Coordinates of C-alpha atoms (C1' of nucleotides) in Angstrom, one line a residue:
Chain X
M993 CA 0.0 0.0 0.0
N994 CA 1.5 3.4 -0.9
H995 CA 1.4 6.2 1.5
L996 CA -1.3 8.0 -0.3
T997 CA -3.7 5.1 0.1
Y998 CA -2.5 4.8 3.7
R999 CA -3.5 8.4 4.2
L1000 CA -7.0 8.1 2.7
R1001 CA -7.7 5.2 5.0
D1002 CA -8.0 7.8 7.8
F1003 CA -11.0 9.1 6.0
A1004 CA -13.1 6.0 5.3
D1005 CA -13.1 2.3 5.8
L1006 CA -11.4 1.1 2.6
S1007 CA -11.5 -2.6 1.6
Q1008 CA -8.4 -4.3 0.2
S1009 CA -9.7 -3.9 -3.3
D1010 CA -10.3 -0.2 -2.6
C1011 CA -6.7 0.1 -1.6
D1012 CA -5.5 -1.7 -4.7
V1013 CA -7.6 0.6 -6.9
L1014 CA -6.1 3.7 -5.1
D1015 CA -2.6 2.3 -5.3
R1016 CA -3.0 1.9 -9.1
L1017 CA -4.7 5.2 -9.5
S1018 CA -2.0 7.1 -7.7
E1019 CA 0.8 5.4 -9.5
T1020 CA -0.5 6.2 -13.0
N1021 CA -0.1 9.6 -14.5
R1022 CA 2.4 10.6 -11.9
T1023 CA 3.6 14.0 -13.0
V1024 CA 6.4 16.0 -11.5
F1025 CA 6.0 19.7 -10.9
E1026 CA 9.2 21.6 -10.2
R1027 CA 9.4 24.1 -7.3
G1028 CA 7.6 27.2 -8.3
S1029 CA 5.6 25.9 -11.1
S1030 CA 1.8 26.1 -11.2
V1031 CA -0.3 23.0 -10.8
V1032 CA -3.5 24.8 -11.4
S1033 CA -3.9 28.5 -12.5
E1034 CA -6.6 30.9 -11.4
G1035 CA -9.2 31.5 -14.1
E1036 CA -8.3 28.4 -16.1
P1037 CA -10.4 25.3 -16.6
V1038 CA -9.9 22.5 -14.1
E1039 CA -9.5 19.3 -16.1
N1040 CA -8.1 16.8 -13.7
W1041 CA -7.9 15.8 -10.1
H1042 CA -4.6 16.4 -8.5
V1043 CA -3.4 14.1 -5.7
F1044 CA -0.1 15.0 -4.1
Y1045 CA 1.9 11.9 -3.7
D1046 CA 4.8 13.9 -2.5
G1047 CA 5.8 17.5 -2.0
W1048 CA 4.3 20.7 -0.7
A1049 CA 2.2 23.3 -2.5
Y1050 CA 0.1 26.3 -1.7
H1051 CA -3.3 27.7 -2.8
S1052 CA -3.3 31.4 -3.4
K1053 CA -5.4 34.2 -4.6
Q1054 CA -3.9 37.1 -6.4
L1055 CA -4.9 40.6 -5.4
E1056 CA -5.2 43.7 -7.5
N1057 CA -2.3 45.5 -5.9
G1058 CA 0.1 42.6 -6.4
D1059 CA -0.3 41.1 -3.0
R1060 CA -1.2 37.5 -2.7
Q1061 CA -3.2 35.7 0.0
I1062 CA -2.3 32.1 0.6
V1063 CA -5.5 30.3 1.3
G1064 CA -4.2 26.8 2.0
L1065 CA -1.2 24.6 2.2
V1066 CA -0.9 21.1 0.6
I1067 CA 1.2 18.5 2.2
P1068 CA 2.2 15.0 0.9
G1069 CA -0.8 12.8 0.6
D1070 CA -3.3 15.7 0.3
I1071 CA -5.7 16.0 -2.5
C1072 CA -6.0 19.4 -4.1
G1073 CA -9.5 20.5 -3.3
L1074 CA -10.4 21.6 -6.8
N1075 CA -12.9 19.0 -8.0
P1076 CA -13.0 19.0 -11.8
A1077 CA -16.5 17.4 -11.7
I1078 CA -17.8 20.6 -10.2
V1079 CA -15.4 23.5 -10.7
Q1080 CA -15.2 24.8 -14.2
R1081 CA -12.7 27.5 -13.7
A1082 CA -10.2 27.6 -10.8
D1083 CA -10.9 30.5 -8.4
H1084 CA -7.3 30.3 -7.2
T1085 CA -3.8 29.1 -8.1
V1086 CA -2.0 26.1 -6.8
T1087 CA 1.8 26.4 -6.9
A1088 CA 4.4 23.8 -6.0
L1089 CA 6.5 24.8 -3.0
T1090 CA 8.9 22.0 -3.5
R1091 CA 9.4 19.5 -6.3
C1092 CA 6.1 17.7 -6.3
E1093 CA 5.0 14.3 -7.5
V1094 CA 1.4 14.6 -8.3
S1095 CA -1.0 12.0 -9.6
V1096 CA -3.0 13.7 -12.3
I1097 CA -6.3 11.8 -12.6
D1098 CA -8.7 12.7 -15.3
R1099 CA -12.3 13.4 -14.6
K1100 CA -13.7 10.3 -16.2
T1101 CA -11.4 7.9 -14.6
M1102 CA -12.1 9.4 -11.2
K1103 CA -15.8 9.4 -11.9
R1104 CA -15.8 5.7 -12.7
T1105 CA -13.7 5.0 -9.6
L1106 CA -16.0 7.0 -7.3
E1107 CA -19.1 5.3 -8.8
T1108 CA -17.5 1.9 -8.3
S1109 CA -16.5 2.3 -4.7
S1110 CA -18.6 4.3 -2.3
S1111 CA -15.8 4.1 0.3
I1112 CA -13.4 5.9 -2.0
D1113 CA -16.1 8.4 -2.8
R1114 CA -16.6 9.0 0.9
A1115 CA -12.9 9.3 1.6
M1116 CA -12.6 12.0 -1.1
Q1117 CA -15.6 13.8 0.4
V1118 CA -14.2 13.7 3.8
A1119 CA -10.9 15.0 2.5
T1120 CA -12.8 17.9 0.9
F1121 CA -14.6 18.7 4.0
E1122 CA -11.4 18.8 6.0
I1123 CA -10.1 21.4 3.5
E1124 CA -13.3 23.4 4.1
A1125 CA -12.9 23.2 7.9
I1126 CA -9.3 24.3 7.6
Q1127 CA -10.4 27.2 5.4
R1128 CA -12.8 28.4 8.1
E1129 CA -10.1 28.2 10.7
W1130 CA -7.7 30.2 8.4
T1131 CA -10.3 32.9 8.0
T1132 CA -10.4 33.2 11.8
N1133 CA -6.7 33.0 12.1
V1134 CA -6.1 35.8 9.6
G1135 CA -9.0 37.9 10.9
H1136 CA -9.0 37.8 14.6
R1137 CA -5.6 36.7 15.7
N1138 CA -2.5 39.0 16.0
A1139 CA 0.7 38.1 14.3
V1140 CA 2.2 36.0 17.2
E1141 CA -1.0 34.1 17.8
G1142 CA -1.5 33.5 14.1
M1143 CA 2.0 32.3 13.4
A1144 CA 1.9 30.0 16.4
H1145 CA -1.4 28.6 15.2
L1146 CA -0.1 28.1 11.7
I1147 CA 2.9 26.2 13.0
C1148 CA 0.7 24.1 15.3
E1149 CA -1.6 23.3 12.4
M1150 CA 1.2 22.2 10.1
H1151 CA 2.8 20.1 12.8
F1152 CA -0.4 18.4 13.6
R1153 CA -1.3 17.7 10.0
L1154 CA 2.1 16.4 9.2
R1155 CA 2.0 14.1 12.2
Q1156 CA -1.6 13.0 11.4
A1157 CA -0.4 12.3 7.8
K1158 CA 2.5 10.3 9.2
V1159 CA 4.9 12.5 7.2
I1160 CA 6.9 13.2 10.4
D1161 CA 6.8 11.8 13.9
G1162 CA 8.8 14.1 16.0
D1163 CA 8.7 17.8 16.9
R1164 CA 10.9 18.9 14.1
F1165 CA 9.9 19.4 10.5
A1166 CA 11.0 21.1 7.3
L1167 CA 8.8 24.1 6.5
P1168 CA 9.5 25.0 2.8
L1169 CA 8.1 28.5 3.1
T1170 CA 10.1 31.7 2.9
Q1171 CA 9.2 34.4 5.4
Q1172 CA 7.5 36.2 2.5
L1173 CA 5.2 33.2 2.0
I1174 CA 4.6 32.8 5.7
G1175 CA 3.5 36.5 5.7
D1176 CA 1.2 35.8 2.8
C1177 CA -0.4 33.0 4.8
L1178 CA -1.0 35.2 7.7
A1179 CA -1.6 38.5 5.8
I1180 CA 1.3 40.3 7.4
S1181 CA 4.3 41.9 5.8
V1182 CA 7.6 40.1 5.4
V1183 CA 9.2 42.4 7.9
H1184 CA 6.6 41.7 10.5
A1185 CA 6.7 37.9 9.7
N1186 CA 10.4 38.1 10.5
R1187 CA 9.9 39.9 13.8
T1188 CA 7.1 37.6 14.8
L1189 CA 9.2 34.6 14.1
S1190 CA 12.0 36.1 16.3
E1191 CA 9.4 36.7 19.0
L1192 CA 8.4 33.0 19.0
R1193 CA 12.1 32.1 19.3
R1194 CA 12.6 34.6 22.1
L1195 CA 9.7 33.1 23.9
G1196 CA 11.4 29.8 23.7
L1197 CA 8.6 28.1 21.8
I1198 CA 10.4 27.2 18.7
A1199 CA 13.9 27.2 17.1
V1200 CA 14.7 27.5 13.4
S1201 CA 17.5 25.7 11.7
G1202 CA 18.1 25.5 8.0
G1203 CA 14.5 25.8 6.9
A1204 CA 13.3 23.4 9.6
I1205 CA 11.1 24.3 12.6
I1206 CA 12.0 22.7 15.9
I1207 CA 9.2 22.9 18.4
L1208 CA 10.7 23.4 21.8
D1209 CA 7.5 23.8 23.8
L1210 CA 4.5 22.3 22.2
D1211 CA 2.0 23.1 25.0
G1212 CA 3.3 26.7 25.1
L1213 CA 2.9 27.0 21.3
Y1214 CA -0.7 25.6 21.4
E1215 CA -1.5 28.1 24.1
A1216 CA 0.1 31.0 22.2
G1217 CA -1.8 30.1 19.1
H1218 CA -5.0 29.2 20.9
F1219 CA -4.7 26.0 18.9
D1220 CA -7.5 23.5 19.2
P1221 CA -7.1 20.7 16.7
S1222 CA -10.7 19.6 16.8
Y1223 CA -11.4 21.2 13.4
L1224 CA -8.9 18.7 11.9
N1225 CA -11.0 15.8 13.1
I1226 CA -14.3 16.5 11.7
S1227 CA -15.3 13.0 10.9
Chain W
M26 CA -42.1 24.9 -7.7
N27 CA -41.0 26.6 -4.5
H28 CA -38.2 29.0 -4.4
L29 CA -35.7 26.7 -2.9
T30 CA -36.1 24.2 -5.7
Y31 CA -35.9 27.1 -8.1
R32 CA -32.6 28.1 -6.5
L33 CA -31.1 24.6 -6.8
R34 CA -31.9 24.5 -10.5
D35 CA -29.0 27.0 -10.9
F36 CA -26.7 24.3 -9.7
A37 CA -27.7 21.3 -11.8
D38 CA -30.2 20.2 -14.5
L39 CA -33.1 19.0 -12.5
S40 CA -35.9 17.0 -14.0
Q41 CA -39.5 17.6 -13.2
S42 CA -39.5 14.7 -10.8
D43 CA -36.3 16.0 -9.1
C44 CA -38.1 19.3 -8.6
D45 CA -41.1 17.5 -7.1
V46 CA -38.9 15.5 -4.8
L47 CA -37.1 18.7 -3.7
D48 CA -40.4 20.5 -3.2
R49 CA -41.7 17.8 -1.0
L50 CA -38.4 17.6 0.9
S51 CA -38.3 21.2 1.6
E52 CA -41.9 21.4 2.8
T53 CA -41.6 18.6 5.3
N54 CA -40.0 19.2 8.6
R55 CA -40.1 22.9 8.2
T56 CA -38.8 24.3 11.5
V57 CA -38.8 27.9 12.7
F58 CA -35.7 29.3 14.3
E59 CA -36.3 32.6 16.0
R60 CA -33.9 35.5 15.6
G61 CA -30.8 34.9 17.7
S62 CA -31.3 31.2 18.2
S63 CA -28.7 28.6 17.3
V64 CA -29.4 26.3 14.4
V65 CA -26.2 24.3 14.9
S66 CA -23.8 24.7 17.8
E67 CA -20.0 24.4 17.7
G68 CA -18.8 21.2 19.1
E69 CA -22.2 19.4 18.9
P70 CA -23.1 16.5 16.7
V71 CA -24.5 17.3 13.3
E72 CA -27.6 15.2 12.9
N73 CA -29.5 16.8 10.1
W74 CA -29.2 18.8 6.9
H75 CA -30.5 22.3 7.2
V76 CA -31.9 24.0 4.2
F77 CA -32.9 27.6 4.6
Y78 CA -36.2 28.2 3.0
D79 CA -36.4 31.7 4.4
G80 CA -34.4 34.0 6.6
W81 CA -30.7 34.9 7.2
A82 CA -28.2 33.2 9.4
Y83 CA -24.5 33.4 10.0
H84 CA -21.7 30.9 10.6
S85 CA -19.3 31.9 13.3
K86 CA -16.4 30.6 15.3
Q87 CA -15.9 31.6 18.9
L88 CA -12.5 32.8 20.1
E89 CA -10.8 32.4 23.4
N90 CA -11.0 36.1 24.2
G91 CA -14.8 36.3 23.6
D92 CA -14.4 37.7 20.1
R93 CA -16.2 36.0 17.3
Q94 CA -15.3 35.6 13.6
I95 CA -18.2 35.3 11.2
V96 CA -17.1 32.9 8.6
G97 CA -20.1 33.0 6.3
L98 CA -23.6 34.3 5.7
V99 CA -26.7 32.3 4.8
I100 CA -29.4 33.8 2.7
P101 CA -32.8 32.4 1.8
G102 CA -32.5 29.3 -0.4
D103 CA -29.0 28.5 0.8
I104 CA -28.0 25.2 2.3
C105 CA -26.1 25.2 5.5
G106 CA -22.8 23.7 4.5
L107 CA -22.5 21.2 7.4
N108 CA -23.0 17.8 5.8
P109 CA -24.2 15.4 8.5
A110 CA -23.0 12.4 6.4
I111 CA -19.5 13.7 6.8
V112 CA -19.2 16.0 9.7
Q113 CA -19.5 14.5 13.1
R114 CA -19.2 17.5 15.3
A115 CA -19.7 21.1 14.1
D116 CA -16.6 23.1 14.0
H117 CA -18.6 26.3 14.1
T118 CA -22.0 27.7 15.1
V119 CA -24.9 28.7 12.9
T120 CA -27.2 31.4 14.3
A121 CA -30.4 32.8 12.9
L122 CA -30.1 36.5 12.1
T123 CA -33.8 36.8 11.4
R124 CA -36.7 34.5 12.0
C125 CA -35.8 31.6 9.8
E126 CA -37.8 28.9 8.2
V127 CA -35.5 25.9 7.9
S128 CA -36.2 22.5 6.3
V129 CA -34.5 20.1 8.7
I130 CA -33.8 16.9 6.7
D131 CA -32.5 13.9 8.5
R132 CA -29.4 12.1 7.2
K133 CA -31.2 9.0 6.0
T134 CA -33.9 10.7 4.0
M135 CA -31.3 12.9 2.4
K136 CA -29.0 9.9 1.7
R137 CA -31.9 8.1 0.0
T138 CA -32.7 11.2 -2.1
L139 CA -29.1 11.7 -3.2
E140 CA -28.8 8.1 -4.1
T141 CA -32.0 8.3 -6.1
S142 CA -31.2 11.4 -8.1
S143 CA -27.7 12.1 -9.3
S144 CA -28.9 15.6 -10.3
I145 CA -29.9 16.5 -6.8
D146 CA -26.7 15.0 -5.6
R147 CA -24.8 17.2 -8.0
A148 CA -26.8 20.3 -7.0
M149 CA -25.9 19.8 -3.4
Q150 CA -22.2 19.3 -4.2
V151 CA -22.1 22.4 -6.3
A152 CA -23.8 24.3 -3.5
T153 CA -21.1 23.0 -1.2
F154 CA -18.3 24.1 -3.5
E155 CA -19.8 27.5 -3.8
I156 CA -19.6 27.8 0.0
E157 CA -16.0 26.7 -0.2
A158 CA -15.1 29.3 -2.8
I159 CA -16.8 32.0 -0.8
Q160 CA -14.8 31.0 2.2
R161 CA -11.6 31.4 0.3
E162 CA -12.6 34.8 -0.8
W163 CA -13.5 35.8 2.8
T164 CA -10.1 34.7 4.0
T165 CA -8.6 37.1 1.4
N166 CA -11.1 39.8 2.3
V167 CA -10.3 39.6 5.9
G168 CA -6.6 39.2 5.4
H169 CA -5.5 41.5 2.7
R170 CA -8.1 44.2 2.3
N171 CA -8.5 47.2 4.5
A172 CA -11.7 48.2 6.2
V173 CA -13.2 50.2 3.3
E174 CA -12.3 47.6 0.7
G175 CA -13.5 44.8 2.8
M176 CA -16.8 46.3 3.6
A177 CA -17.4 47.3 0.0
H178 CA -16.6 43.8 -1.0
L179 CA -18.9 42.3 1.5
I180 CA -21.8 44.5 0.3
C181 CA -21.1 43.6 -3.3
E182 CA -21.0 39.9 -2.5
M183 CA -24.3 40.0 -0.6
H184 CA -25.9 42.2 -3.3
F185 CA -24.7 39.8 -6.0
R186 CA -25.8 36.6 -4.1
L187 CA -29.2 38.1 -3.3
R188 CA -29.8 38.9 -6.9
Q189 CA -28.4 35.6 -8.1
A190 CA -30.8 33.9 -5.7
K191 CA -33.6 36.1 -6.9
V192 CA -34.3 37.3 -3.4
I193 CA -34.1 40.9 -4.6
D194 CA -34.0 42.5 -8.0
G195 CA -33.0 46.1 -7.5
D196 CA -30.1 47.9 -5.9
R197 CA -31.6 48.0 -2.4
F198 CA -31.7 45.3 0.1
A199 CA -32.3 44.7 3.8
L200 CA -29.1 43.7 5.6
P201 CA -30.1 42.2 8.9
L202 CA -26.7 42.8 10.5
T203 CA -25.8 45.1 13.3
Q204 CA -22.6 47.1 12.9
Q205 CA -21.1 44.8 15.6
L206 CA -21.8 41.8 13.3
I207 CA -20.5 43.5 10.2
G208 CA -17.4 44.1 12.2
D209 CA -17.2 40.4 13.1
C210 CA -17.5 39.5 9.4
L211 CA -14.6 41.8 8.5
A212 CA -12.6 41.3 11.7
I213 CA -12.7 45.0 12.6
S214 CA -14.1 46.7 15.8
V215 CA -17.7 48.1 15.9
V216 CA -16.3 51.6 16.1
H217 CA -14.3 51.1 13.0
A218 CA -17.2 49.4 11.2
N219 CA -19.2 52.5 12.0
R220 CA -16.6 54.8 10.6
T221 CA -16.0 52.7 7.5
L222 CA -19.7 52.6 6.8
S223 CA -19.8 56.4 7.1
E224 CA -16.9 56.5 4.7
L225 CA -18.7 54.5 2.1
R226 CA -21.7 56.9 2.5
R227 CA -19.4 59.9 2.3
L228 CA -18.0 58.5 -0.9
G229 CA -21.5 58.4 -2.4
L230 CA -21.3 54.6 -2.9
I231 CA -24.2 53.6 -0.7
A232 CA -26.9 55.0 1.5
V233 CA -28.3 53.3 4.6
S234 CA -31.9 53.6 5.6
G235 CA -33.6 51.6 8.3
G236 CA -31.5 48.5 8.1
A237 CA -31.5 48.6 4.3
I238 CA -28.5 49.2 2.1
I239 CA -29.1 51.3 -1.0
I240 CA -26.4 51.0 -3.6
L241 CA -26.0 54.4 -5.2
D242 CA -23.0 53.6 -7.4
L243 CA -22.5 49.9 -8.1
D244 CA -19.5 50.3 -10.4
G245 CA -17.8 52.5 -7.8
L246 CA -18.6 49.9 -5.1
Y247 CA -17.2 47.1 -7.2
E248 CA -14.1 49.1 -7.7
A249 CA -13.7 50.1 -4.1
G250 CA -14.0 46.5 -3.0
H251 CA -12.0 45.1 -5.9
F252 CA -15.0 42.8 -6.3
D253 CA -14.9 40.2 -9.1
P254 CA -17.9 37.9 -8.9
S255 CA -16.3 35.0 -10.8
Y256 CA -15.7 33.1 -7.6
L257 CA -19.5 32.9 -7.3
N258 CA -19.9 31.2 -10.6
I259 CA -17.7 28.2 -10.2
S260 CA -19.7 25.7 -12.2
Chain K
dC1111 C1' -40.9 57.0 30.8
dG1112 C1' -36.8 54.5 31.9
dG1113 C1' -34.0 50.6 30.0
dT1114 C1' -31.5 48.3 26.6
dG1115 C1' -29.5 47.6 22.3
dT1116 C1' -27.5 50.1 18.7
dG1117 C1' -25.3 53.9 16.3
dT1118 C1' -22.0 58.0 16.4
dT1119 C1' -18.1 60.7 17.6
dG1120 C1' -13.6 62.2 19.9
dA1121 C1' -9.0 61.4 21.9
dG1122 C1' -5.1 58.7 22.8
dT1123 C1' -2.6 54.2 22.0
dG1124 C1' -0.7 50.1 19.9
dA1125 C1' 0.1 46.8 16.3
dT1126 C1' 1.6 46.5 11.9
dG1127 C1' 3.0 48.5 7.4
dT1128 C1' 6.5 50.9 4.5
dC1129 C1' 10.9 52.3 3.3
dA1130 C1' 15.6 51.6 3.5
dA1131 C1' 19.9 49.4 4.1
dG1132 C1' 22.9 45.9 5.0
dG1133 C1' 24.1 40.9 6.1
dA1134 C1' 23.8 35.8 5.5
dA1135 C1' 23.0 32.0 2.6
dT1136 C1' 22.7 29.8 -1.6
dG1137 C1' 23.6 28.9 -6.4
dT1138 C1' 26.3 29.5 -10.8
dG1139 C1' 29.9 30.1 -14.0
dG1140 C1' 34.7 30.5 -14.6
Chain A
dC152 C1' 37.8 27.1 -5.2
dC153 C1' 36.7 31.8 -6.0
dA154 C1' 33.8 35.8 -7.7
dC155 C1' 29.6 37.3 -8.3
dA156 C1' 24.5 37.4 -8.5
dT157 C1' 20.4 36.4 -6.4
dT158 C1' 17.4 35.4 -3.0
dC159 C1' 16.3 35.6 1.6
dC160 C1' 16.8 37.3 6.3
dT161 C1' 17.4 41.0 9.7
dT162 C1' 17.2 45.5 11.8
dG163 C1' 16.1 50.6 12.4
dA164 C1' 13.1 54.7 11.8
dC165 C1' 8.9 56.5 10.9
dA166 C1' 4.0 56.4 9.3
dT167 C1' -0.7 54.7 9.4
dC168 C1' -4.6 52.0 10.2
dA169 C1' -7.4 50.3 13.3
dC170 C1' -8.2 49.4 18.5
dT171 C1' -9.7 50.9 23.0
dC172 C1' -12.0 53.7 26.1
dA173 C1' -15.4 56.8 26.9
dA174 C1' -19.3 59.6 26.4
dC175 C1' -23.5 60.6 24.3
dA176 C1' -27.5 60.2 20.9
dC177 C1' -31.1 57.7 19.1
dA178 C1' -34.7 54.3 18.7
dC179 C1' -37.5 50.8 20.1
dC180 C1' -40.1 48.5 23.7
dG181 C1' -42.3 47.1 27.8

DNA sequence: CGGTGTGTTGAGTGATGTCAAGGAATGTGG
DNA sequence: CCACATTCCTTGACATCACTCAACACACCG
């Protein structure tokens, strides 16, 4: 069983044959997207499903003044929420943060698969709803929390999701985001992102080393970010 | 055909029998929620589908410090996005802004209906994705736009959705939100919401009269809010 | 007719943005 | 292995948007 299938098992009870189907599905049409390249572009037709076998990406919306709001992060094993059966034109862009291996599954194949297995269908729906719940939390994070709280919350979320997805198992993880991009997640300027990160270090909550975040005080970080992971366990 | 069914026809091709089914569905179990009452409460199990035949509501998340972020507005004919087939516990609260007539449809009945008609199934999925797209736009609105832009955007969105849903047909509509609640949508304080509203009036974009918004200059308002409705037409 | 929720306005404060400059890290071609 | 470019990080000074506190006006309602 590959790790994508493994991941989707968290979302629904999958039979052995479901798992085989998913394994095959994720291994065909494996496409590589280099760091910085667009997987889906705002305004363009959505033709295929994109399932991230490996690599990170971000969902962003472009603003008039050149700013960019990041509306979601994709980690290995995530599906990209844009459902080509429903969405005609993408309302946002998906960009690879690292080199990504993506299973590009065309609409029809996926349709047939979902019709054949209600468990897989359910797993995809649950995954979609998790994205939705995360989105609501982000609105809250960006809106009502200050920079320190928001950044602590973001780090907690990524740590939790990475552990849940079994991508990591300790309190250290690579975060392939520049401070500019972190700022775009939280809707703060680069300069302020930098100061806020320093503040979290000063508080002894995290350390940073070569693009990796080391969580020094998880409880403290949860508290600082008012992080409550229940939104990540909706089903 | 009742107006709820009429609304869902925007989302999928519904046959006459689909419409009949929906009519019957929305007319059974019609429950009234008085202004201020909770339709769904954060943390509690989600047992039923809620389809708003009439009335406004808001989705909100409670914060530690007593603040509240409104993460979405429900207008007549909307479904409440919480899908009881997927979501076990609500990650947010849904509260009636006006007296609401809600069709409360239990999970099993809906399941049977969705299995019977793929068009209805599709309509519900499209409605769900529209909510998701709106949510992304709100994250952007709250994050990267200042108070004037954000408020202009919010008014544009509601005006557009109300027209799309055929709830109104002119440039005037009742907005059953106090300035406190408007502030909670945009993540600004009441005081600032008040000043921002005055600013929009001063700019000659809108007028306010007894809880109703009158749009004086729609193009100007679109521009002020950088409003582009394409996210509301995803399918 | 007083109470309660809502809207309005002023004054002072704080968080975050902008601009600017330089330093560290990383990659590339010679 | 070095020279250089580029990207990213860091820090300081100053500006601004939005917040808080506070007071009062207004309207609806029992």
